[in-house]
């Protein structure tokens, strides 16, 4: 796999070694016509274990599924950070390691050689839970080329996956990996050495699930403040920014650096054939307001009878939902986010050293100007006045 100039990995064939069997093209989900499927059932769902729920991005249902498989002696695959805050798929086999897979990481996760290990585990008869984006699940299914009773697959509803290179360039603005040149540190300006990052969460729920924040947690701030002579404010042990203030999240949610294929996703609407699809139940406040305690509610789509059986066995709090209501508040279930001219603008001025300025500038350019806002407001009032005199045709 080789990274392109945007930092996304693509397969590259070593012509000298290729035996021209065509298998790689045969198993590529993007070369196949995949059928869409409506889910068998749809639920609003909550993990009754509040600690697990708060550590998760949505309602914490994935943690319940992990626990079930691990307690049965199985192995769970999902996206985790490594020591340098890259995101890739790993396997876990113990309850103690569950926290590594909890929480959404808004970066494209590298699959590494997990498909091969999944197959080996399946062949020994072990229970396997594989989780990831729909394209990763579709890729695994094509790679396996047959169904396994001991495999449970879970995909997440997906807005799109951001470039790992942008993420790494962004993370360098708040942290320098050991041995790297010290660059501009935009968060702790007086730090020239490594602050030791203990954890990163893209979906911190300190101010609630709806107003989630991006948080970087530093360890040992007492030692750090002494060593670097920082004031207590500078040596604070975490940096918390709302999704509106965090520059990386703004670039992600404005679709500046998603993988190009995410704008034409071919595996939405159940096409990846996972057993269960998990997402956030945005819109719960309209559909079932009594459920919303702002600690996270999952949207669960069950796509197979295997998924139905597993879900029934984990003791999650489940509430029947109409698919149309789920779709209304979560269009990413069926539709890809659109590519705009601002994506091109972002990449044409990309430089690793100025990543945060670049995101800020492009996001600013996306905002309507004062004149456009004023024009919109005037047109709104003109149409209100017009309709109050001219009755609407029915
Ligand atoms: C890139 C991305 C975009 C998303 N977009 C939406 C959206 O538009 N609408 C929506 O409702 N939900 C979206 N989600 C899903 C949502 O954020 C939660 O992951 C999901 O609801 C599961 O939540 P949970 O509380 O059950 O478990 P959690 O513990 O929060 O989720 C963990 C699960 O997420 C997987 N995961 C985490 N990061 C990645 C990654 N980088 N690549 C692949 N898998 C990953 C883990 O493998 C595990 O399966 C997105 C998730 C990701 C990773």
Coordinates of C-alpha atoms and ligand atoms in Angstrom, one line a residue:
X1 CA 0.0 0.0 0.0
X2 CA 1.4 3.4 -0.9
X3 CA 0.3 6.8 0.2
X4 CA -0.7 9.4 -2.4
X5 CA 0.0 13.1 -2.2
X6 CA -3.0 13.5 0.1
X7 CA -1.8 10.8 2.5
X8 CA -4.4 8.1 1.6
X9 CA -3.1 4.6 1.1
X10 CA -3.8 2.8 -2.3
X11 CA -2.7 -0.7 -3.4
X12 CA 0.2 -0.8 -5.8
X13 CA 1.2 -3.9 -7.7
X14 CA 4.8 -5.0 -8.1
X15 CA 4.6 -6.0 -11.7
X16 CA 7.7 -8.3 -11.4
X17 CA 6.0 -10.4 -8.8
X18 CA 2.4 -10.3 -10.2
X19 CA 1.2 -13.6 -11.6
X20 CA -1.7 -11.9 -13.2
X21 CA -4.4 -14.0 -11.5
X22 CA -6.8 -11.1 -11.3
X23 CA -7.8 -11.9 -7.8
X24 CA -7.1 -8.4 -6.4
X25 CA -9.6 -7.0 -8.9
X26 CA -12.1 -9.8 -8.3
X27 CA -12.2 -9.1 -4.5
X28 CA -12.3 -5.3 -4.7
X29 CA -15.7 -4.2 -3.5
X30 CA -15.5 -1.1 -5.7
X31 CA -15.5 -3.3 -8.8
X32 CA -18.7 -5.1 -7.7
X33 CA -22.3 -4.2 -8.0
X34 CA -23.5 -4.5 -4.5
X35 CA -27.2 -4.6 -3.6
X36 CA -28.7 -2.2 -1.1
X37 CA -30.7 -3.7 1.8
X38 CA -33.2 -2.2 4.2
X39 CA -32.4 -3.1 7.8
X40 CA -34.5 -5.9 9.5
X41 CA -35.1 -3.7 12.5
X42 CA -34.0 -0.3 13.8
X43 CA -33.5 0.7 17.5
X44 CA -32.6 3.6 19.7
X45 CA -30.2 1.9 22.1
X46 CA -28.4 2.6 25.4
X47 CA -25.7 0.7 27.3
X48 CA -26.9 0.6 30.9
X49 CA -23.3 0.8 32.1
X50 CA -22.9 4.5 32.4
X51 CA -19.1 4.5 32.6
X52 CA -18.8 2.6 29.3
X53 CA -21.5 4.8 27.7
X54 CA -19.7 8.0 28.6
X55 CA -16.4 6.6 27.3
X56 CA -18.1 5.9 24.0
X57 CA -19.0 8.2 21.2
X58 CA -22.7 7.3 21.1
X59 CA -24.7 5.0 23.3
X60 CA -21.9 2.6 24.0
X61 CA -23.4 -0.4 22.2
X62 CA -20.1 -1.4 20.6
X63 CA -18.6 -2.0 24.1
X64 CA -21.4 -4.4 24.9
X65 CA -20.8 -6.3 21.7
X66 CA -17.0 -6.4 22.4
X67 CA -17.6 -7.7 26.0
X68 CA -19.9 -10.5 24.7
X69 CA -17.3 -11.8 22.2
X70 CA -14.3 -11.5 24.6
X71 CA -16.2 -13.3 27.4
X72 CA -16.9 -16.1 24.9
X73 CA -13.1 -16.4 24.3
X74 CA -13.2 -14.5 21.0
X75 CA -11.2 -11.8 19.5
X76 CA -12.3 -8.2 18.5
X77 CA -10.9 -6.1 15.7
X78 CA -11.3 -2.3 15.5
X79 CA -9.6 1.0 15.1
X80 CA -7.1 2.2 17.7
X81 CA -4.3 4.7 18.2
X82 CA -0.7 3.6 18.2
X83 CA 2.1 5.3 20.3
X84 CA 2.5 8.0 17.7
X85 CA -1.3 8.7 17.5
X86 CA -1.7 7.1 14.0
X87 CA -4.9 5.1 13.7
X88 CA -4.9 1.5 12.5
X89 CA -6.9 -1.7 13.1
X90 CA -5.8 -4.0 15.9
X91 CA -7.0 -7.1 17.6
X92 CA -7.9 -7.2 21.3
X93 CA -8.7 -10.3 23.4
X94 CA -9.2 -8.9 26.9
X95 CA -11.7 -6.7 28.8
X96 CA -8.8 -4.5 29.9
X97 CA -8.0 -3.6 26.3
X98 CA -11.5 -2.6 25.4
X99 CA -10.8 1.1 25.9
X100 CA -8.4 1.0 23.0
X101 CA -11.3 0.4 20.6
X102 CA -13.8 2.6 22.3
X103 CA -14.6 6.0 20.7
X104 CA -14.6 7.3 17.2
X105 CA -11.3 8.3 15.7
X106 CA -12.0 10.7 12.8
X107 CA -9.0 9.5 10.7
X108 CA -8.9 6.8 8.1
X109 CA -7.8 3.7 9.9
X110 CA -5.1 1.5 8.2
X111 CA -6.3 -2.1 8.0
X112 CA -2.7 -3.4 8.1
X113 CA -2.7 -7.3 7.9
X114 CA -5.9 -7.7 10.0
X115 CA -7.9 -9.4 7.2
X116 CA -5.3 -12.2 7.1
X117 CA -5.5 -12.7 10.9
X118 CA -9.3 -12.6 10.9
X119 CA -9.3 -15.4 8.4
X120 CA -6.8 -17.5 10.5
X121 CA -8.9 -17.0 13.6
X122 CA -12.1 -17.9 11.8
X123 CA -10.6 -21.1 10.5
X124 CA -9.7 -22.2 14.0
X125 CA -13.4 -21.8 15.0
X126 CA -12.8 -18.8 17.2
X127 CA -15.5 -16.2 17.6
X128 CA -14.5 -13.0 15.8
X129 CA -16.0 -9.5 15.9
X130 CA -14.7 -7.2 13.1
X131 CA -15.7 -3.6 13.2
X132 CA -14.9 -0.6 11.0
X133 CA -16.4 1.6 8.3
X134 CA -18.7 0.0 5.7
X135 CA -16.0 -0.1 3.1
X136 CA -13.6 -2.0 5.5
X137 CA -16.3 -4.5 6.3
X138 CA -17.2 -4.9 2.6
X139 CA -13.4 -5.4 1.9
X140 CA -13.2 -8.1 4.5
X141 CA -16.2 -10.0 3.2
X142 CA -14.8 -10.0 -0.3
X143 CA -11.4 -11.1 1.0
X144 CA -12.9 -14.0 2.9
X145 CA -15.1 -15.1 -0.1
X146 CA -17.4 -17.2 2.1
X147 CA -19.6 -16.8 5.1
X148 CA -18.5 -17.9 8.5
X149 CA -21.0 -18.6 11.3
X150 CA -18.4 -17.5 13.9
X151 CA -17.9 -14.0 12.3
X152 CA -19.9 -11.0 13.5
X153 CA -19.4 -7.8 11.5
X154 CA -20.3 -4.2 12.7
X155 CA -20.0 -1.1 10.6
X156 CA -20.4 2.5 11.7
X157 CA -22.6 5.0 9.9
X158 CA -19.9 7.1 8.1
X159 CA -19.6 10.8 7.2
X160 CA -16.3 9.9 5.5
X161 CA -12.8 9.3 6.6
X162 CA -10.1 12.1 6.8
X163 CA -6.6 11.9 5.5
X164 CA -4.1 10.3 7.9
X165 CA -1.5 12.8 6.7
X166 CA -3.6 15.9 7.7
X167 CA -4.1 14.3 11.1
X168 CA -0.4 13.6 11.6
X169 CA 0.5 17.2 10.5
X170 CA -2.2 18.5 12.8
X171 CA -1.1 16.4 15.8
X172 CA 2.5 17.7 15.3
X173 CA 1.2 21.2 16.1
X174 CA 0.3 20.0 19.6
X175 CA 3.0 17.2 20.0
X176 CA 6.3 16.3 18.5
X177 CA 7.2 12.6 18.2
X178 CA 10.5 11.7 19.8
X179 CA 13.4 12.6 17.6
X180 CA 11.4 14.9 15.3
X181 CA 12.3 18.5 14.7
X182 CA 10.6 20.8 17.1
X183 CA 8.0 22.8 15.1
X184 CA 5.5 25.4 15.9
X185 CA 3.4 24.3 18.9
X186 CA 0.1 26.1 18.5
X187 CA -1.4 24.9 21.8
X188 CA 1.4 25.0 24.4
X189 CA 3.5 27.8 22.9
X190 CA 6.2 27.7 25.5
X191 CA 6.8 24.0 25.1
X192 CA 9.8 23.0 22.9
X193 CA 10.0 19.4 24.1
X194 CA 7.5 16.6 24.1
X195 CA 4.5 17.1 26.2
X196 CA 3.4 13.5 26.9
X197 CA 0.0 13.0 25.6
X198 CA -2.0 10.5 27.6
X199 CA -5.2 10.4 25.5
X200 CA -7.1 12.0 22.7
X201 CA -10.8 11.9 22.3
X202 CA -12.7 13.3 19.3
X203 CA -16.0 12.9 21.2
X204 CA -15.6 14.1 24.8
X205 CA -18.9 14.3 26.6
X206 CA -17.9 16.7 29.4
X207 CA -20.5 19.2 28.2
X208 CA -22.8 16.5 26.9
X209 CA -23.2 14.3 23.9
X210 CA -24.7 16.9 21.7
X211 CA -22.1 19.6 22.4
X212 CA -19.2 17.2 22.2
X213 CA -15.6 18.4 22.3
X214 CA -12.1 17.4 21.1
X215 CA -9.8 16.8 24.0
X216 CA -6.1 16.1 24.4
X217 CA -5.1 14.8 27.8
X218 CA -1.5 15.3 29.1
X219 CA 0.1 13.2 31.8
X220 CA 2.2 14.3 34.8
X221 CA 1.5 18.0 34.6
X222 CA 3.2 18.6 38.0
X223 CA 6.5 17.3 36.6
X224 CA 5.9 19.1 33.3
X225 CA 5.3 22.5 35.0
X226 CA 8.5 22.1 37.0
X227 CA 10.6 20.9 34.1
X228 CA 9.5 23.5 31.7
X229 CA 8.9 26.3 34.1
X230 CA 5.3 26.7 33.0
X231 CA 2.5 28.5 34.9
X232 CA -0.3 26.3 36.1
X233 CA -2.5 27.5 33.2
X234 CA 0.1 26.5 30.6
X235 CA 0.7 23.2 32.3
X236 CA -3.0 22.3 32.4
X237 CA -3.5 18.6 32.0
X238 CA -6.0 18.8 29.2
X239 CA -7.0 20.9 26.3
X240 CA -10.7 20.9 25.5
X241 CA -12.1 22.5 22.5
X242 CA -15.7 22.4 21.2
X243 CA -16.2 21.0 17.8
X244 CA -16.8 24.5 16.5
X245 CA -13.5 25.8 17.9
X246 CA -11.3 22.8 17.1
X247 CA -9.7 23.4 13.7
X248 CA -9.2 19.7 12.8
X249 CA -12.9 18.9 13.5
X250 CA -13.9 22.0 11.5
X251 CA -11.9 20.8 8.4
X252 CA -13.3 17.3 8.8
X253 CA -17.0 18.4 9.1
X254 CA -16.6 20.8 6.2
X255 CA -15.3 17.9 4.1
X256 CA -12.0 19.4 3.2
X257 CA -9.9 16.3 3.5
X258 CA -12.1 13.2 3.2
X259 CA -10.9 10.3 1.0
X260 CA -12.1 11.2 -2.5
X261 CA -14.1 7.9 -2.8
X262 CA -16.1 8.9 0.4
X263 CA -17.8 11.5 -1.8
X264 CA -19.1 8.6 -4.0
X265 CA -19.4 5.9 -1.3
X266 CA -20.7 2.6 -2.9
X267 CA -21.3 0.7 0.3
X268 CA -24.0 2.7 2.0
X269 CA -27.6 1.5 2.5
X270 CA -26.6 -1.9 3.9
X271 CA -24.4 -2.7 0.8
X272 CA -21.5 -3.9 3.0
X273 CA -23.7 -6.7 4.4
X274 CA -22.6 -6.2 8.0
X275 CA -24.7 -7.8 10.7
X276 CA -25.1 -4.6 12.7
X277 CA -24.7 -0.9 11.8
X278 CA -24.0 1.6 14.6
X279 CA -24.4 5.4 14.7
X280 CA -25.5 8.3 16.7
X281 CA -29.2 8.8 17.1
X282 CA -29.1 12.5 16.2
X283 CA -32.7 13.7 16.3
X284 CA -33.7 11.6 19.3
X285 CA -34.9 14.8 20.8
X286 CA -37.7 15.0 18.1
X287 CA -38.4 11.2 17.7
X288 CA -38.3 10.1 21.4
X289 CA -37.4 13.1 23.5
X290 CA -38.0 11.2 26.8
X291 CA -35.0 9.1 26.1
X292 CA -32.6 11.9 25.7
X293 CA -30.4 12.5 28.7
X294 CA -27.5 13.9 26.6
X295 CA -25.2 11.1 27.6
X296 CA -25.3 9.4 24.1
X297 CA -28.0 7.4 22.3
X298 CA -27.0 4.9 19.7
X299 CA -28.8 4.2 16.5
X300 CA -28.7 0.5 15.8
X301 CA -29.6 -1.0 12.5
X302 CA -29.9 -4.8 12.4
X303 CA -29.1 -6.3 9.1
X304 CA -29.2 -10.1 9.7
X305 CA -30.7 -12.7 12.0
X306 CA -27.2 -13.2 13.5
X307 CA -27.1 -9.5 14.4
X308 CA -30.6 -9.8 15.9
X309 CA -29.6 -12.8 18.0
X310 CA -26.4 -11.1 19.3
X311 CA -28.2 -7.8 20.1
X312 CA -31.0 -9.7 22.0
X313 CA -28.3 -11.4 24.2
X314 CA -26.4 -8.3 25.4
X315 CA -29.1 -6.7 27.6
X316 CA -28.9 -3.3 26.0
X317 CA -31.9 -0.9 26.5
X318 CA -33.6 -1.1 23.1
X319 CA -36.5 1.1 21.7
X320 CA -38.1 0.3 18.3
X321 CA -37.7 3.1 15.8
X322 CA -39.0 3.7 12.3
X323 CA -36.3 3.6 9.6
X324 CA -37.6 6.8 8.0
X325 CA -37.2 8.7 11.3
X326 CA -33.7 7.3 11.6
X327 CA -32.8 8.4 8.1
X328 CA -34.3 11.9 8.5
X329 CA -31.7 12.7 11.2
X330 CA -28.9 10.7 9.7
X331 CA -28.8 11.1 5.9
X332 CA -25.2 9.6 5.8
X333 CA -26.9 6.3 6.1
X334 CA -27.8 6.5 2.4
X335 CA -26.1 9.5 1.0
X336 CA -22.4 10.5 0.6
X337 CA -21.4 14.0 1.6
X338 CA -20.9 16.3 -1.4
X339 CA -17.4 17.3 -2.6
X340 CA -17.2 21.1 -2.9
X341 CA -14.7 23.5 -4.6
X342 CA -13.2 24.2 -1.1
X343 CA -11.6 20.7 -1.0
X344 CA -9.6 21.7 -4.1
X345 CA -8.8 25.0 -2.5
X346 CA -7.5 23.3 0.6
X347 CA -5.2 20.9 -1.3
X348 CA -3.9 23.4 -3.7
X349 CA -2.5 25.4 -0.8
X350 CA -1.5 22.5 1.4
X351 CA 1.7 22.6 3.3
X352 CA 2.6 20.4 6.3
X353 CA 4.0 23.3 8.3
X354 CA 0.9 25.5 8.0
X355 CA -1.9 22.9 8.2
X356 CA -3.9 24.8 10.9
X357 CA -3.7 28.1 9.1
X358 CA -4.7 26.5 5.9
X359 CA -7.8 24.8 7.4
X360 CA -8.8 28.1 9.2
X361 CA -8.5 30.1 6.0
X362 CA -10.5 27.7 3.9
X363 CA -13.2 27.3 6.5
X364 CA -13.4 31.1 6.7
X365 CA -13.7 31.4 2.9
X366 CA -16.7 29.0 3.1
X367 CA -18.6 31.3 5.5
X368 CA -21.1 33.6 3.7
X369 CA -19.8 37.2 3.6
X370 CA -21.7 40.0 5.4
X371 CA -23.2 41.2 2.1
X372 CA -24.5 37.7 1.3
X373 CA -25.9 37.3 4.8
X374 CA -27.6 40.7 4.5
X375 CA -29.0 39.9 1.1
X376 CA -30.4 36.5 2.4
X377 CA -32.0 38.3 5.3
X378 CA -33.7 40.9 3.1
X379 CA -35.0 38.2 0.7
X380 CA -36.3 36.3 3.7
X381 CA -38.4 39.3 4.9
X382 CA -39.5 40.3 1.4
X383 CA -40.8 36.8 0.9
X384 CA -42.6 36.8 4.3
X385 CA -44.3 40.1 3.5
X386 CA -45.2 39.0 0.0
X387 CA -46.8 35.8 1.3
X388 CA -48.7 37.6 3.9
X389 CA -50.5 39.6 1.1
X390 CA -50.6 37.0 -1.6
X391 CA -52.3 33.8 -0.3
X392 CA -50.4 30.6 -1.1
X393 CA -51.9 28.4 -3.8
X394 CA -53.0 25.0 -2.5
Ligands
LIG1 C1 -14.9 8.3 10.5 C2 -16.2 8.1 11.2 C3 -17.3 8.8 10.7 C4 -18.5 8.7 11.3 N1 -19.6 9.4 10.9 C5 -20.8 9.2 11.5 C6 -22.0 9.9 11.0 O1 -21.9 10.7 10.0 N2 -23.2 9.7 11.6 C7 -23.3 8.8 12.7 O2 -24.4 8.6 13.2 N3 -22.2 8.1 13.1 C8 -21.0 8.3 12.6 N4 -19.9 7.6 13.0 C9 -20.1 6.6 14.1 C10 -20.2 7.1 15.5 O3 -19.2 8.1 15.7 C11 -19.9 5.9 16.5 O4 -18.6 5.3 16.2 C12 -20.9 4.8 16.5 O5 -22.1 5.4 16.8 C13 -20.5 3.7 17.5 O6 -20.6 4.3 18.8 P1 -20.6 3.4 20.1 O7 -21.0 4.4 21.2 O8 -21.5 2.2 20.0 O9 -19.2 2.9 20.2 P2 -17.8 3.6 20.2 O10 -17.0 2.9 21.3 O11 -17.8 5.0 20.3 O12 -17.2 3.2 18.8 C14 -16.2 2.4 18.5 C15 -16.4 1.8 17.1 O13 -15.9 2.7 16.1 C16 -15.0 2.1 15.3 N5 -14.1 3.1 14.8 C17 -13.5 4.2 15.5 N6 -12.7 4.9 14.7 C18 -12.7 4.3 13.5 C19 -12.1 4.6 12.3 N7 -11.3 5.6 12.2 N8 -12.3 3.8 11.3 C20 -13.1 2.7 11.4 N9 -13.8 2.4 12.5 C21 -13.6 3.2 13.6 C22 -14.3 1.1 16.2 O14 -13.6 0.1 15.5 C23 -15.5 0.6 16.9 O15 -16.2 -0.3 16.1 C24 -18.7 7.8 12.4 C25 -17.5 7.1 12.9 C26 -16.3 7.2 12.3 C27 -15.1 6.4 12.8

